[in-house]
Amino acid sequence: GLPEVPARPVAERRVSRQIHVGPVAVGGGAPVSVQSMTTTRTSDIGATLQQIAELTASGCQIVRVACPTQDDADALATIAKKSQIPVIADIHFQPKYVFAAIEAGCAAVRVNPGNIKQFDDKVREIARAAKDHGTPIRIGVNAGSLDRRLLEKYGKATPEALVESALWEASLFEEHDFRDIKISVKHNDPVVMIEAYRQLAAQCDYPLHLGVTEAGPAFQGTIKSSVAFGALLSQGIGDTIRVSLSAPPAEEVKVGIQILESLGLRQRRLEIVSCPSCGRAQVDVYKLADEVTAGLEGMEVPLRVAVMGCVVNGPGEAREADLGVASGNGKGQIFVKGEVVKTVPESKIVETLIEEAMKIAEQMEQDGAGS
Ligand code: SF4
């Protein structure tokens, strides 16, 4: 299982109330969780469950599925039952699907009550149904679908507009004494998004779901989300994260996990410490780092592996790591826990590192360090 205790968190976490999305606690000091969203038609139960299984394997802890039609709503019960991780139904406008999702046993529902305000008593009914089933609600405010009233008031989707919208949406549930809520205020511009979450964090104690919406293709989206989440998490803001990429959802999960590990909010698993290479390098560092990364993929224990191009900083870094190589003169000095255990020809560096890593991993698992 995933570590309960953060490795060395970047900041004290903001104090927030706690909700439970299925077995996953969100807020109230719970570890920051990573979530994603399926891209399949939800009504295609087989394909959706297949993608959820892939997401689960990649480390995803909560999955959201869209529910735009009755066929999708009809599929929710089976999906919620068979999914290995809690399922959130994502619903716009249609109160009947909200009730269906709650009845189906979804772990949470994403819905903006402002959307359904015109059916006024429906908000009360949703609050009652959600309370009866212990189903939390995510209010998800998006720059792209901001309430017209607020767009007119602020001129565009400013941080203030997003926050006002979110707090107004929350108040519609609070009127019915429902507070089992988490909130997101997404924008595609990290600067606006960061400011919106800062303001929201100061004005309520709901747990927050971080997201940069429409972040873009993998490279750009990874950077936008990393920068924005880093800025917020380093101030203790954020309880669950979703990286949005125009890429397969398992990629979002990998990025999300790396962000949390980079900030010490989750214990690292494999970490490759490789030098950028320079004119002194006596080996192809990029290739070596890629090959070592590929060879150790899927390793569950927290292992720090140093891959260094020469003997200047090489031995020093390699000594600090659990395992490392410092290259020079067509050879690699292999270090384990700071000791040179062997020197091998360049062609044997990768396989030797992988071999030694497996030994250390086995030892760590026996010692229980990987739990
Ligand atoms: Fe350059 Fe050596 Fe440092 Fe790598 S370890 S960047 S090759 S000096």
Short mmCIF file of C-alpha atoms and ligand atoms in Angstrom, two decimals:
data_model
loop_
_atom_site.label_atom_id
_atom_site.label_comp_id
_atom_site.label_asym_id
_atom_site.label_seq_id
_atom_site.Cartn_x
_atom_site.Cartn_y
_atom_site.Cartn_z
CA GLY A 1 0.00 0.00 0.00
CA LEU A 2 0.91 3.65 -0.24
CA PRO A 3 2.72 5.26 2.65
CA GLU A 4 0.53 6.91 5.24
CA VAL A 5 3.24 9.22 6.48
CA PRO A 6 4.77 11.79 4.15
CA ALA A 7 8.51 11.53 3.70
CA ARG A 8 9.50 15.10 4.51
CA PRO A 9 6.66 17.41 3.59
CA VAL A 10 7.44 20.78 2.08
CA ALA A 11 5.09 22.64 4.46
CA GLU A 12 2.57 22.31 7.24
CA ARG A 13 -0.72 21.37 5.65
CA ARG A 14 -3.60 23.82 5.77
CA VAL A 15 -6.17 22.82 8.38
CA SER A 16 -9.28 21.57 6.64
CA ARG A 17 -12.27 19.40 7.38
CA GLN A 18 -12.03 15.81 6.22
CA ILE A 19 -14.24 13.97 3.80
CA HIS A 20 -14.11 10.35 2.69
CA VAL A 21 -14.22 9.40 -0.96
CA GLY A 22 -14.86 5.72 -0.42
CA PRO A 23 -11.94 4.56 1.72
CA VAL A 24 -9.75 7.51 0.70
CA ALA A 25 -9.68 10.33 3.24
CA VAL A 26 -9.35 13.79 1.70
CA GLY A 27 -8.39 16.80 3.83
CA GLY A 28 -7.93 16.96 7.56
CA GLY A 29 -4.27 16.03 7.28
CA ALA A 30 -4.80 12.91 5.14
CA PRO A 31 -2.05 12.24 2.58
CA VAL A 32 -2.61 14.16 -0.66
CA SER A 33 -4.26 11.74 -3.08
CA VAL A 34 -3.84 11.45 -6.84
CA GLN A 35 -6.83 11.16 -9.12
CA SER A 36 -7.64 11.02 -12.79
CA MET A 37 -10.60 10.69 -15.12
CA THR A 38 -11.48 8.02 -17.64
CA THR A 39 -11.67 8.87 -21.34
CA THR A 40 -13.93 5.98 -22.33
CA ARG A 41 -17.69 6.20 -22.80
CA THR A 42 -18.90 5.39 -19.32
CA SER A 43 -21.75 3.35 -20.79
CA ASP A 44 -19.08 1.05 -22.27
CA ILE A 45 -18.63 -0.76 -18.98
CA GLY A 46 -15.92 -3.15 -20.17
CA ALA A 47 -13.71 -0.42 -21.64
CA THR A 48 -14.23 1.82 -18.65
CA LEU A 49 -13.36 -0.88 -16.14
CA GLN A 50 -10.33 -1.79 -18.24
CA GLN A 51 -9.10 1.79 -18.11
CA ILE A 52 -9.81 2.00 -14.38
CA ALA A 53 -7.70 -1.14 -13.90
CA GLU A 54 -4.84 0.50 -15.81
CA LEU A 55 -5.21 3.65 -13.74
CA THR A 56 -5.22 1.63 -10.53
CA ALA A 57 -2.03 -0.12 -11.63
CA SER A 58 -0.39 3.23 -12.27
CA GLY A 59 -1.13 4.36 -8.70
CA CYS A 60 -4.36 6.30 -9.21
CA GLN A 61 -6.36 6.46 -5.95
CA ILE A 62 -9.65 7.98 -7.08
CA VAL A 63 -11.20 7.92 -10.55
CA ARG A 64 -13.83 10.16 -12.05
CA VAL A 65 -16.18 9.12 -14.84
CA ALA A 66 -18.34 11.42 -16.93
CA CYS A 67 -22.08 10.86 -16.87
CA PRO A 68 -23.77 12.84 -19.65
CA THR A 69 -26.49 10.33 -20.64
CA GLN A 70 -28.96 7.87 -19.13
CA ASP A 71 -26.89 4.97 -20.52
CA ASP A 72 -23.89 6.29 -18.57
CA ALA A 73 -25.99 6.63 -15.43
CA ASP A 74 -27.20 3.05 -15.89
CA ALA A 75 -23.59 1.83 -16.04
CA LEU A 76 -22.55 3.46 -12.77
CA ALA A 77 -23.68 0.72 -10.39
CA THR A 78 -21.59 -1.96 -12.09
CA ILE A 79 -18.60 0.32 -12.47
CA ALA A 80 -18.74 1.49 -8.87
CA LYS A 81 -19.03 -2.10 -7.69
CA LYS A 82 -16.23 -3.54 -9.82
CA SER A 83 -13.73 -0.70 -9.71
CA GLN A 84 -10.75 -1.29 -7.43
CA ILE A 85 -10.67 2.41 -6.50
CA PRO A 86 -13.46 4.82 -5.52
CA VAL A 87 -15.47 6.19 -8.44
CA ILE A 88 -16.74 9.76 -8.66
CA ALA A 89 -19.56 10.48 -11.09
CA ASP A 90 -19.11 13.78 -12.92
CA ILE A 91 -22.48 15.35 -13.58
CA HIS A 92 -23.62 18.60 -15.13
CA PHE A 93 -27.12 20.05 -15.11
CA GLN A 94 -29.07 16.82 -14.62
CA PRO A 95 -30.29 16.20 -11.08
CA LYS A 96 -31.70 12.80 -12.05
CA TYR A 97 -28.18 11.53 -12.77
CA VAL A 98 -27.01 12.83 -9.39
CA PHE A 99 -29.63 10.69 -7.67
CA ALA A 100 -28.73 7.77 -9.92
CA ALA A 101 -25.04 8.09 -9.03
CA ILE A 102 -25.75 8.25 -5.31
CA GLU A 103 -28.06 5.23 -5.55
CA ALA A 104 -25.47 3.41 -7.66
CA GLY A 105 -23.00 3.59 -4.81
CA CYS A 106 -20.57 6.05 -6.35
CA ALA A 107 -18.02 7.20 -3.77
CA ALA A 108 -18.74 10.86 -4.55
CA VAL A 109 -20.47 13.06 -7.08
CA ARG A 110 -19.10 16.11 -8.79
CA VAL A 111 -21.93 18.53 -9.36
CA ASN A 112 -22.40 22.26 -9.17
CA PRO A 113 -25.70 23.02 -7.49
CA GLY A 114 -25.71 26.43 -9.18
CA ASN A 115 -26.40 24.50 -12.38
CA ILE A 116 -29.56 23.07 -10.93
CA LYS A 117 -30.58 26.02 -8.81
CA GLN A 118 -33.59 26.56 -11.06
CA PHE A 119 -34.96 23.30 -9.67
CA ASP A 120 -34.64 24.81 -6.24
CA ASP A 121 -35.96 22.01 -4.08
CA LYS A 122 -33.76 19.58 -6.02
CA VAL A 123 -30.72 20.94 -4.18
CA ARG A 124 -32.41 20.06 -0.92
CA GLU A 125 -33.21 16.57 -2.21
CA ILE A 126 -29.65 16.05 -3.40
CA ALA A 127 -28.31 17.18 -0.03
CA ARG A 128 -30.65 14.74 1.71
CA ALA A 129 -29.83 11.81 -0.58
CA ALA A 130 -26.10 12.49 -0.32
CA LYS A 131 -26.34 12.72 3.45
CA ASP A 132 -28.37 9.52 3.70
CA HIS A 133 -25.80 7.62 1.65
CA GLY A 134 -22.75 9.35 3.13
CA THR A 135 -21.79 10.52 -0.36
CA PRO A 136 -19.59 13.61 -0.51
CA ILE A 137 -19.93 16.18 -3.27
CA ARG A 138 -17.24 17.99 -5.19
CA ILE A 139 -18.12 21.45 -6.30
CA GLY A 140 -16.03 22.05 -9.39
CA VAL A 141 -15.86 25.62 -10.60
CA ASN A 142 -14.20 26.05 -13.99
CA ALA A 143 -13.20 29.28 -15.69
CA GLY A 144 -14.83 28.01 -18.88
CA SER A 145 -18.24 27.47 -17.33
CA LEU A 146 -18.40 30.32 -14.85
CA ASP A 147 -21.84 31.54 -13.89
CA ARG A 148 -23.00 34.35 -16.22
CA ARG A 149 -23.89 36.58 -13.27
CA LEU A 150 -20.27 36.45 -12.04
CA LEU A 151 -18.82 36.89 -15.51
CA GLU A 152 -20.82 40.08 -15.80
CA LYS A 153 -19.80 41.25 -12.35
CA TYR A 154 -16.05 40.62 -12.79
CA GLY A 155 -15.71 40.94 -16.58
CA LYS A 156 -13.87 37.62 -16.81
CA ALA A 157 -12.91 34.58 -14.76
CA THR A 158 -10.73 36.34 -12.19
CA PRO A 159 -9.59 34.59 -9.00
CA GLU A 160 -12.21 36.57 -7.09
CA ALA A 161 -14.92 35.46 -9.50
CA LEU A 162 -13.94 31.79 -9.21
CA VAL A 163 -13.87 31.97 -5.42
CA GLU A 164 -17.17 33.80 -5.16
CA SER A 165 -18.74 31.23 -7.45
CA ALA A 166 -17.37 28.32 -5.40
CA LEU A 167 -18.47 29.75 -2.07
CA TRP A 168 -21.91 30.54 -3.46
CA GLU A 169 -22.24 26.97 -4.75
CA ALA A 170 -21.19 25.66 -1.35
CA SER A 171 -23.71 27.92 0.38
CA LEU A 172 -26.53 26.31 -1.61
CA PHE A 173 -25.68 23.04 0.14
CA GLU A 174 -24.93 24.69 3.48
CA GLU A 175 -28.50 26.02 3.48
CA HIS A 176 -29.52 22.40 3.80
CA ASP A 177 -26.91 21.72 6.43
CA PHE A 178 -24.75 19.72 4.02
CA ARG A 179 -20.98 20.24 4.34
CA ASP A 180 -19.53 16.97 3.10
CA ILE A 181 -17.88 18.92 0.32
CA LYS A 182 -14.58 19.44 -1.46
CA ILE A 183 -13.99 22.23 -3.90
CA SER A 184 -11.97 22.98 -7.02
CA VAL A 185 -11.52 26.33 -8.79
CA LYS A 186 -9.80 25.50 -12.05
CA HIS A 187 -8.34 27.83 -14.63
CA ASN A 188 -5.99 27.17 -17.51
CA ASP A 189 -3.63 29.94 -16.39
CA PRO A 190 -1.55 28.83 -13.40
CA VAL A 191 -1.19 32.43 -12.18
CA VAL A 192 -4.98 32.87 -11.91
CA MET A 193 -5.45 29.37 -10.61
CA ILE A 194 -2.83 29.75 -7.86
CA GLU A 195 -4.36 33.01 -6.67
CA ALA A 196 -7.88 31.57 -6.75
CA TYR A 197 -6.89 28.62 -4.56
CA ARG A 198 -4.99 30.87 -2.15
CA GLN A 199 -8.04 33.04 -1.67
CA LEU A 200 -10.37 30.08 -1.41
CA ALA A 201 -8.10 28.39 1.14
CA ALA A 202 -8.25 31.49 3.31
CA GLN A 203 -12.04 31.74 3.12
CA CYS A 204 -13.24 28.23 3.90
CA ASP A 205 -12.12 25.03 5.56
CA TYR A 206 -13.26 22.63 2.85
CA PRO A 207 -10.66 20.26 1.45
CA LEU A 208 -9.43 21.38 -1.96
CA HIS A 209 -9.05 19.46 -5.18
CA LEU A 210 -6.25 21.04 -7.24
CA GLY A 211 -6.35 21.20 -11.00
CA VAL A 212 -5.15 23.33 -13.88
CA THR A 213 -7.85 22.87 -16.45
CA GLU A 214 -7.10 22.42 -20.15
CA ALA A 215 -3.43 22.32 -19.23
CA GLY A 216 -2.54 21.06 -22.69
CA PRO A 217 -0.43 18.31 -24.23
CA ALA A 218 1.83 16.26 -21.98
CA PHE A 219 4.93 18.46 -21.94
CA GLN A 220 3.19 21.80 -21.41
CA GLY A 221 0.52 20.34 -19.15
CA THR A 222 3.09 18.65 -16.95
CA ILE A 223 4.94 21.91 -16.46
CA LYS A 224 1.82 23.98 -15.83
CA SER A 225 0.45 21.53 -13.29
CA SER A 226 3.82 21.02 -11.60
CA VAL A 227 4.41 24.74 -11.19
CA ALA A 228 0.88 25.49 -10.00
CA PHE A 229 0.57 22.52 -7.64
CA GLY A 230 4.09 23.13 -6.37
CA ALA A 231 3.30 26.75 -5.53
CA LEU A 232 0.14 25.75 -3.65
CA LEU A 233 1.31 22.56 -1.97
CA SER A 234 4.44 24.36 -0.77
CA GLN A 235 2.04 26.58 1.19
CA GLY A 236 0.14 23.59 2.51
CA ILE A 237 -2.80 24.12 0.13
CA GLY A 238 -4.31 21.13 -1.67
CA ASP A 239 -5.71 17.80 -0.51
CA THR A 240 -6.17 15.84 -3.71
CA ILE A 241 -4.75 16.53 -7.16
CA ARG A 242 -5.66 15.87 -10.74
CA VAL A 243 -3.16 16.63 -13.47
CA SER A 244 -5.06 17.29 -16.70
CA LEU A 245 -3.18 16.30 -19.84
CA SER A 246 -4.22 15.77 -23.42
CA ALA A 247 -2.66 12.34 -23.03
CA PRO A 248 -3.68 8.92 -21.69
CA PRO A 249 -4.92 9.26 -18.10
CA ALA A 250 -2.26 6.94 -16.66
CA GLU A 251 0.26 9.63 -17.69
CA GLU A 252 -1.60 12.12 -15.51
CA VAL A 253 -1.22 9.80 -12.56
CA LYS A 254 2.52 9.35 -13.10
CA VAL A 255 2.99 13.12 -13.16
CA GLY A 256 0.80 13.59 -10.09
CA ILE A 257 2.76 11.03 -8.11
CA GLN A 258 6.07 12.60 -9.14
CA ILE A 259 4.85 16.02 -8.03
CA LEU A 260 3.95 14.69 -4.58
CA GLU A 261 7.23 12.81 -4.29
CA SER A 262 9.21 15.88 -5.36
CA LEU A 263 7.59 17.91 -2.58
CA GLY A 264 8.18 15.27 0.07
CA LEU A 265 4.42 14.77 0.39
CA ARG A 266 4.78 11.14 -0.46
CA GLN A 267 7.61 8.80 0.18
CA ARG A 268 9.66 8.42 -2.93
CA ARG A 269 9.88 5.16 -4.66
CA LEU A 270 12.56 5.03 -7.29
CA GLU A 271 14.60 8.19 -7.72
CA ILE A 272 17.28 8.49 -10.34
CA VAL A 273 19.85 11.12 -9.51
CA SER A 274 21.65 11.64 -12.79
CA CYS A 275 24.00 14.40 -13.77
CA PRO A 276 23.19 16.66 -16.71
CA SER A 277 26.47 15.58 -18.31
CA CYS A 278 29.08 18.05 -19.49
CA GLY A 279 32.34 18.18 -21.40
CA ARG A 280 33.98 16.00 -18.77
CA ALA A 281 31.60 13.09 -19.20
CA GLN A 282 33.32 9.86 -20.12
CA VAL A 283 30.15 7.94 -20.81
CA ASP A 284 26.79 8.65 -22.51
CA VAL A 285 24.93 9.79 -19.38
CA TYR A 286 21.52 10.27 -21.04
CA LYS A 287 21.52 6.81 -22.46
CA LEU A 288 22.76 5.29 -19.23
CA ALA A 289 20.13 7.15 -17.14
CA ASP A 290 17.35 6.10 -19.54
CA GLU A 291 18.45 2.48 -19.53
CA VAL A 292 18.70 2.36 -15.75
CA THR A 293 15.29 4.05 -15.40
CA ALA A 294 13.72 1.56 -17.82
CA GLY A 295 15.41 -1.37 -16.11
CA LEU A 296 14.13 -0.38 -12.68
CA GLU A 297 10.61 0.67 -13.69
CA GLY A 298 7.93 -0.52 -11.33
CA MET A 299 10.30 -0.86 -8.39
CA GLU A 300 8.21 -0.26 -5.26
CA VAL A 301 10.89 0.39 -2.66
CA PRO A 302 12.29 3.88 -2.05
CA LEU A 303 15.59 3.60 -3.85
CA ARG A 304 17.91 6.43 -4.82
CA VAL A 305 20.15 5.54 -7.72
CA ALA A 306 22.91 7.89 -8.84
CA VAL A 307 24.10 7.85 -12.43
CA MET A 308 27.12 10.11 -12.84
CA GLY A 309 29.15 10.84 -15.93
CA CYS A 310 32.62 11.25 -14.49
CA VAL A 311 34.71 11.04 -11.37
CA VAL A 312 34.45 14.76 -10.41
CA ASN A 313 31.07 14.75 -8.64
CA GLY A 314 30.41 11.15 -9.45
CA PRO A 315 31.77 9.35 -6.42
CA GLY A 316 30.35 11.95 -4.02
CA GLU A 317 26.78 11.68 -5.34
CA ALA A 318 27.04 7.97 -5.83
CA ARG A 319 28.05 7.63 -2.20
CA GLU A 320 25.01 9.63 -1.00
CA ALA A 321 22.65 7.34 -2.87
CA ASP A 322 21.61 3.80 -2.04
CA LEU A 323 23.28 2.75 -5.21
CA GLY A 324 25.25 4.50 -7.87
CA VAL A 325 27.76 4.50 -10.62
CA ALA A 326 30.59 6.90 -11.33
CA SER A 327 32.03 6.40 -14.75
CA GLY A 328 35.52 6.98 -16.02
CA ASN A 329 38.03 5.46 -18.43
CA GLY A 330 35.48 3.12 -19.99
CA LYS A 331 34.63 1.67 -16.61
CA GLY A 332 32.01 2.17 -13.95
CA GLN A 333 32.63 2.16 -10.24
CA ILE A 334 29.52 0.69 -8.63
CA PHE A 335 28.69 2.03 -5.17
CA VAL A 336 26.28 0.46 -2.70
CA LYS A 337 25.53 2.49 0.42
CA GLY A 338 28.67 4.50 -0.08
CA GLU A 339 31.06 1.63 -0.67
CA VAL A 340 32.60 0.69 -3.99
CA VAL A 341 31.44 -2.88 -4.42
CA LYS A 342 32.88 -3.45 -7.84
CA THR A 343 34.29 -1.89 -10.95
CA VAL A 344 32.83 -3.10 -14.23
CA PRO A 345 33.40 -2.33 -17.92
CA GLU A 346 31.06 0.27 -19.41
CA SER A 347 29.03 -2.37 -21.24
CA LYS A 348 28.14 -4.03 -17.91
CA ILE A 349 27.14 -0.90 -15.97
CA VAL A 350 23.39 -1.13 -16.57
CA GLU A 351 22.97 -4.80 -15.83
CA THR A 352 25.17 -4.55 -12.74
CA LEU A 353 23.17 -1.60 -11.39
CA ILE A 354 19.90 -3.44 -11.97
CA GLU A 355 21.28 -6.56 -10.31
CA GLU A 356 22.45 -4.61 -7.27
CA ALA A 357 19.16 -2.68 -7.13
CA MET A 358 17.21 -5.94 -7.00
CA LYS A 359 19.39 -7.16 -4.14
CA ILE A 360 18.86 -3.94 -2.18
CA ALA A 361 15.13 -3.99 -2.88
CA GLU A 362 14.86 -7.54 -1.62
CA GLN A 363 16.74 -6.59 1.52
CA MET A 364 14.54 -3.52 2.04
CA GLU A 365 11.38 -5.55 1.60
CA GLN A 366 12.63 -8.06 4.16
CA ASP A 367 13.41 -5.21 6.55
CA GLY A 368 9.94 -3.77 5.95
CA ALA A 369 11.34 -0.47 4.71
CA GLY A 370 9.14 -0.57 1.65
CA SER A 371 5.89 -0.63 3.57
FE1 SF4 B 1 29.98 16.72 -15.80
FE2 SF4 B 1 30.97 14.78 -14.27
FE3 SF4 B 1 29.25 16.54 -13.23
FE4 SF4 B 1 28.37 14.71 -14.92
S1 SF4 B 1 29.29 14.30 -12.91
S2 SF4 B 1 27.94 16.92 -15.00
S3 SF4 B 1 30.08 14.54 -16.32
S4 SF4 B 1 31.31 16.98 -13.99
#
